[in-house]
Tab-separated table of C-alpha atoms in Angstrom:
chain	number	residue	atom	x	y	z
A	1	MET	CA	63.413	-67.103	-26.117
A	2	ALA	CA	66.106	-69.485	-27.330
A	3	GLY	CA	68.425	-66.747	-28.514
A	4	LYS	CA	68.193	-64.456	-25.509
A	5	ALA	CA	71.333	-63.389	-23.693
A	6	ARG	CA	72.266	-65.490	-20.712
A	7	GLY	CA	73.372	-62.516	-18.653
A	8	TYR	CA	75.244	-62.602	-15.387
A	9	GLY	CA	74.665	-63.468	-11.775
A	10	LEU	CA	72.747	-66.351	-10.258
A	11	THR	CA	70.562	-67.030	-13.305
A	12	ALA	CA	73.573	-67.371	-15.574
A	13	GLU	CA	75.351	-69.572	-13.046
A	14	LEU	CA	72.368	-71.917	-12.786
A	15	GLN	CA	72.179	-72.111	-16.570
A	16	ARG	CA	75.877	-72.996	-16.791
A	17	LYS	CA	75.331	-75.809	-14.287
A	18	LYS	CA	72.423	-77.167	-16.345
A	19	ASP	CA	74.546	-77.018	-19.502
A	20	ALA	CA	77.401	-78.813	-17.745
A	21	LYS	CA	75.089	-81.721	-16.885
A	22	TYR	CA	74.335	-82.343	-20.562
A	23	ASP	CA	75.528	-85.855	-21.434
A	24	LEU	CA	76.481	-86.525	-25.055
A	25	ASP	CA	76.330	-90.294	-24.518
A	26	LEU	CA	72.725	-90.025	-23.317
A	27	GLU	CA	72.007	-87.786	-26.276
A	28	GLN	CA	73.397	-90.318	-28.742
A	29	GLU	CA	71.305	-93.115	-27.213
A	30	ALA	CA	68.181	-90.920	-27.324
A	31	ARG	CA	68.808	-89.907	-30.953
A	32	GLN	CA	69.389	-93.487	-32.066
A	33	TRP	CA	66.245	-94.675	-30.287
A	34	ILE	CA	64.033	-91.944	-31.789
A	35	GLU	CA	65.358	-92.673	-35.284
A	36	ALA	CA	64.861	-96.441	-34.798
A	37	VAL	CA	61.243	-95.936	-33.679
A	38	LEU	CA	60.489	-93.521	-36.530
A	39	GLY	CA	62.419	-95.543	-39.092
A	40	ARG	CA	64.193	-92.541	-40.586
A	41	ASN	CA	67.160	-90.254	-40.115
A	42	VAL	CA	66.020	-87.308	-38.033
A	43	PHE	CA	69.128	-85.659	-36.650
A	44	GLY	CA	71.636	-86.014	-39.483
A	45	ASP	CA	75.293	-86.100	-38.514
A	46	LYS	CA	75.151	-83.216	-36.040
A	47	CYS	CA	75.016	-83.538	-32.265
A	48	GLY	CA	74.913	-81.338	-29.172
A	49	ALA	CA	72.253	-79.501	-27.206
A	50	ASP	CA	71.848	-76.756	-29.828
A	51	HIS	CA	71.131	-79.248	-32.578
A	52	MET	CA	68.767	-81.288	-30.399
A	53	HIS	CA	66.859	-78.080	-29.687
A	54	GLU	CA	66.804	-77.189	-33.377
A	55	VAL	CA	65.288	-80.571	-34.316
A	56	LEU	CA	62.915	-81.093	-31.382
A	57	GLY	CA	62.065	-77.499	-30.441
A	58	ASP	CA	58.813	-77.212	-32.421
A	59	GLY	CA	57.505	-80.486	-30.955
A	60	LYS	CA	56.695	-82.048	-34.341
A	61	VAL	CA	59.188	-84.914	-34.046
A	62	LEU	CA	58.017	-85.641	-30.512
A	63	VAL	CA	54.385	-85.842	-31.648
A	64	GLU	CA	55.502	-88.122	-34.480
A	65	LEU	CA	57.310	-90.249	-31.883
A	66	ALA	CA	54.168	-90.514	-29.747
A	67	ASN	CA	52.131	-91.557	-32.782
A	68	ALA	CA	54.729	-94.179	-33.738
A	69	LEU	CA	54.519	-95.624	-30.220
A	70	CYS	CA	50.734	-95.840	-30.566
A	71	THR	CA	51.169	-97.754	-33.828
A	72	ALA	CA	53.652	-100.116	-32.117
A	73	ASP	CA	51.182	-100.972	-29.338
A	74	PRO	CA	49.887	-104.545	-29.904
A	75	ASN	CA	47.014	-103.973	-27.454
A	76	ASN	CA	45.891	-100.626	-28.916
A	77	SER	CA	45.730	-99.236	-25.377
A	78	LEU	CA	47.491	-95.946	-26.157
A	79	GLY	CA	44.735	-94.488	-28.296
A	80	PRO	CA	44.692	-93.170	-31.854
A	81	GLY	CA	47.590	-90.729	-31.455
A	82	ILE	CA	48.039	-86.957	-31.492
A	83	LYS	CA	47.338	-84.380	-34.175
A	84	VAL	CA	50.482	-82.454	-35.077
A	85	ASN	CA	50.406	-78.657	-35.380
A	86	ASP	CA	52.317	-77.579	-38.502
A	87	SER	CA	51.927	-73.875	-37.742
A	88	ASN	CA	54.997	-71.749	-37.099
A	89	LEU	CA	53.215	-69.818	-34.358
A	90	ALA	CA	55.017	-70.097	-31.025
A	91	PHE	CA	52.003	-71.243	-29.027
A	92	LYS	CA	51.291	-74.011	-31.570
A	93	LYS	CA	54.840	-75.312	-31.234
A	94	MET	CA	54.522	-75.287	-27.452
A	95	GLU	CA	51.168	-77.047	-27.829
A	96	ASN	CA	52.926	-79.867	-29.701
A	97	ILE	CA	55.404	-80.249	-26.866
A	98	GLY	CA	52.647	-80.113	-24.260
A	99	ASN	CA	50.592	-82.760	-26.086
A	100	TYR	CA	53.612	-85.051	-26.241
A	101	LEU	CA	54.236	-84.649	-22.510
A	102	LYS	CA	50.552	-85.285	-21.760
A	103	PHE	CA	50.659	-88.447	-23.856
A	104	CYS	CA	53.775	-89.683	-22.040
A	105	GLU	CA	52.251	-89.135	-18.600
A	106	GLU	CA	48.636	-90.165	-19.172
A	107	LYS	CA	48.984	-92.899	-21.789
A	108	LEU	CA	52.509	-94.245	-21.355
A	109	GLY	CA	52.767	-93.769	-17.594
A	110	VAL	CA	55.945	-91.670	-17.427
A	111	ALA	CA	56.293	-90.330	-13.871
A	112	LYS	CA	55.856	-86.588	-13.306
A	113	LEU	CA	59.344	-86.404	-11.839
A	114	ASP	CA	60.742	-87.614	-15.185
A	115	GLN	CA	58.894	-84.997	-17.227
A	116	PHE	CA	60.486	-81.756	-18.418
A	117	GLN	CA	58.694	-78.421	-18.614
A	118	THR	CA	57.647	-77.112	-22.024
A	119	VAL	CA	60.031	-74.137	-21.708
A	120	ASP	CA	62.917	-76.505	-20.941
A	121	LEU	CA	62.782	-77.543	-24.576
A	122	TYR	CA	61.128	-74.637	-26.383
A	123	GLU	CA	63.392	-72.003	-24.824
A	124	LYS	CA	66.339	-74.423	-24.444
A	125	GLN	CA	66.430	-73.845	-20.692
A	126	ASN	CA	67.223	-77.426	-19.685
A	127	MET	CA	68.098	-79.809	-22.512
A	128	SER	CA	69.502	-82.284	-20.014
A	129	ALA	CA	65.979	-82.710	-18.600
A	130	VAL	CA	64.728	-83.327	-22.154
A	131	LEU	CA	67.218	-86.173	-22.589
A	132	ASP	CA	66.212	-87.682	-19.246
A	133	GLN	CA	62.557	-87.582	-20.259
A	134	ILE	CA	63.193	-89.291	-23.596
A	135	HIS	CA	65.042	-92.069	-21.766
A	136	ALA	CA	62.123	-92.404	-19.336
A	137	CYS	CA	59.778	-92.587	-22.321
A	138	GLY	CA	61.897	-95.355	-23.846
A	139	ARG	CA	61.912	-97.340	-20.605
A	140	ARG	CA	58.142	-97.094	-20.293
A	141	ALA	CA	57.734	-98.199	-23.910
A	142	GLY	CA	59.718	-101.335	-23.032
A	143	THR	CA	57.641	-101.966	-19.918
A	144	LYS	CA	54.423	-101.556	-21.934
A	145	GLY	CA	55.562	-104.247	-24.337
A	146	LEU	CA	55.551	-102.017	-27.414
A	147	SER	CA	57.207	-103.454	-30.498
A	148	VAL	CA	60.025	-100.901	-30.537
A	149	PRO	CA	63.743	-101.103	-29.689
A	150	THR	CA	64.627	-100.832	-26.004
A	151	LEU	CA	66.262	-97.754	-24.522
A	152	GLY	CA	68.252	-98.237	-21.308
A	153	PRO	CA	67.561	-100.795	-18.579
A	154	LYS	CA	64.123	-102.306	-18.181
A	155	GLU	CA	61.998	-100.692	-15.475
A	156	ALA	CA	61.284	-102.755	-12.369
A	157	THR	CA	57.759	-104.080	-12.195
A	158	GLU	CA	55.577	-104.007	-9.094
A	159	ASN	CA	55.892	-107.071	-6.868
A	160	LYS	CA	52.613	-106.918	-5.003
A	161	ARG	CA	52.247	-109.308	-2.070
A	162	GLU	CA	49.025	-110.614	-0.624
A	163	PHE	CA	48.681	-111.558	3.054
A	164	THR	CA	45.870	-113.493	4.708
A	165	GLU	CA	43.952	-112.068	7.670
A	166	GLN	CA	45.681	-114.630	9.934
A	167	GLN	CA	49.166	-113.579	8.773
A	168	LEU	CA	48.399	-109.912	9.414
A	169	LYS	CA	47.188	-110.689	12.958
A	170	GLU	CA	50.290	-112.759	13.715
A	171	GLY	CA	52.503	-109.941	12.506
A	172	GLN	CA	50.988	-107.565	15.067
A	173	ASN	CA	52.230	-109.777	17.908
A	174	VAL	CA	55.882	-109.689	16.843
A	175	ILE	CA	58.211	-107.219	18.606
A	176	GLY	CA	60.848	-106.024	16.187
A	177	LEU	CA	64.505	-106.104	17.256
A	178	GLN	CA	64.805	-102.372	16.637
A	179	MET	CA	62.277	-101.869	19.433
A	180	GLY	CA	64.377	-103.808	21.938
A	181	THR	CA	63.515	-106.946	23.845
A	182	ASN	CA	61.344	-107.719	26.836
A	183	LYS	CA	63.092	-110.926	27.885
A	184	LEU	CA	66.581	-110.014	29.089
A	185	ALA	CA	66.172	-107.520	31.918
A	186	SER	CA	63.652	-105.572	33.949
A	187	GLN	CA	63.451	-101.796	34.130
A	188	ALA	CA	64.778	-101.768	37.691
A	189	GLY	CA	68.290	-100.845	36.646
A	190	GLU	CA	67.368	-98.291	34.017
A	191	HIS	CA	67.917	-94.581	34.703
A	192	PHE	CA	66.335	-92.958	31.633
A	193	GLY	CA	64.039	-90.172	32.735
A	194	ARG	CA	64.820	-90.487	36.422
A	195	GLN	CA	66.171	-87.630	38.479
A	196	ARG	CA	69.869	-87.709	39.112
A	197	GLN	CA	70.488	-88.383	42.792
A	198	VAL	CA	73.411	-86.500	44.344
A	199	ALA	CA	74.790	-87.900	47.588
A	200	GLY	CA	74.888	-85.428	50.434
A	201	HIS	CA	78.005	-84.427	52.390
A	202	ASP	CA	77.153	-86.859	55.218
A	203	ALA	CA	77.376	-89.748	52.822
A	204	TYR	CA	81.157	-89.390	52.733
A	205	ASN	CA	81.613	-89.260	56.497
């Protein structure tokens, strides 16, 4: 759980490395974006991984964030939103977090690589990953055209190219430079793969 001892050895060392990656600037940007989307003060004047975990750990604010993004969708393509679990039971809190992550991936299009694991937040195992995911969520919200403030740089959009059948056939006849050339020399002088010939003793007489 969140208050368990960190211990010693490899596990503790890995946890220290995760904690060291925590970026307060990214946290501030994430906090400001969440509060702007929700239209209220959520985090107060405190900052840091412990406080972020305290505010977000039960998943309620994240579900509220998902629902606010649905409301800000001019095309109504994100669905009606998510029901929040107000229970203090651990599995209900984790269910909130899981529902938020599912919404981000399936509705918003956040890549799996940008998602954190439920325990990363609930057990405060990797709060840096939580920040990264919130930033990814904000970028996708901008790409989707939601009427919310932007968070970070705009994501690149797909630049799909269409080729005609004739262009594809012509491309098959081109020899790339990385494959060499067939116009400058024959293979007569090449030695790759040939046996090395050693001159006998009589050759020097």
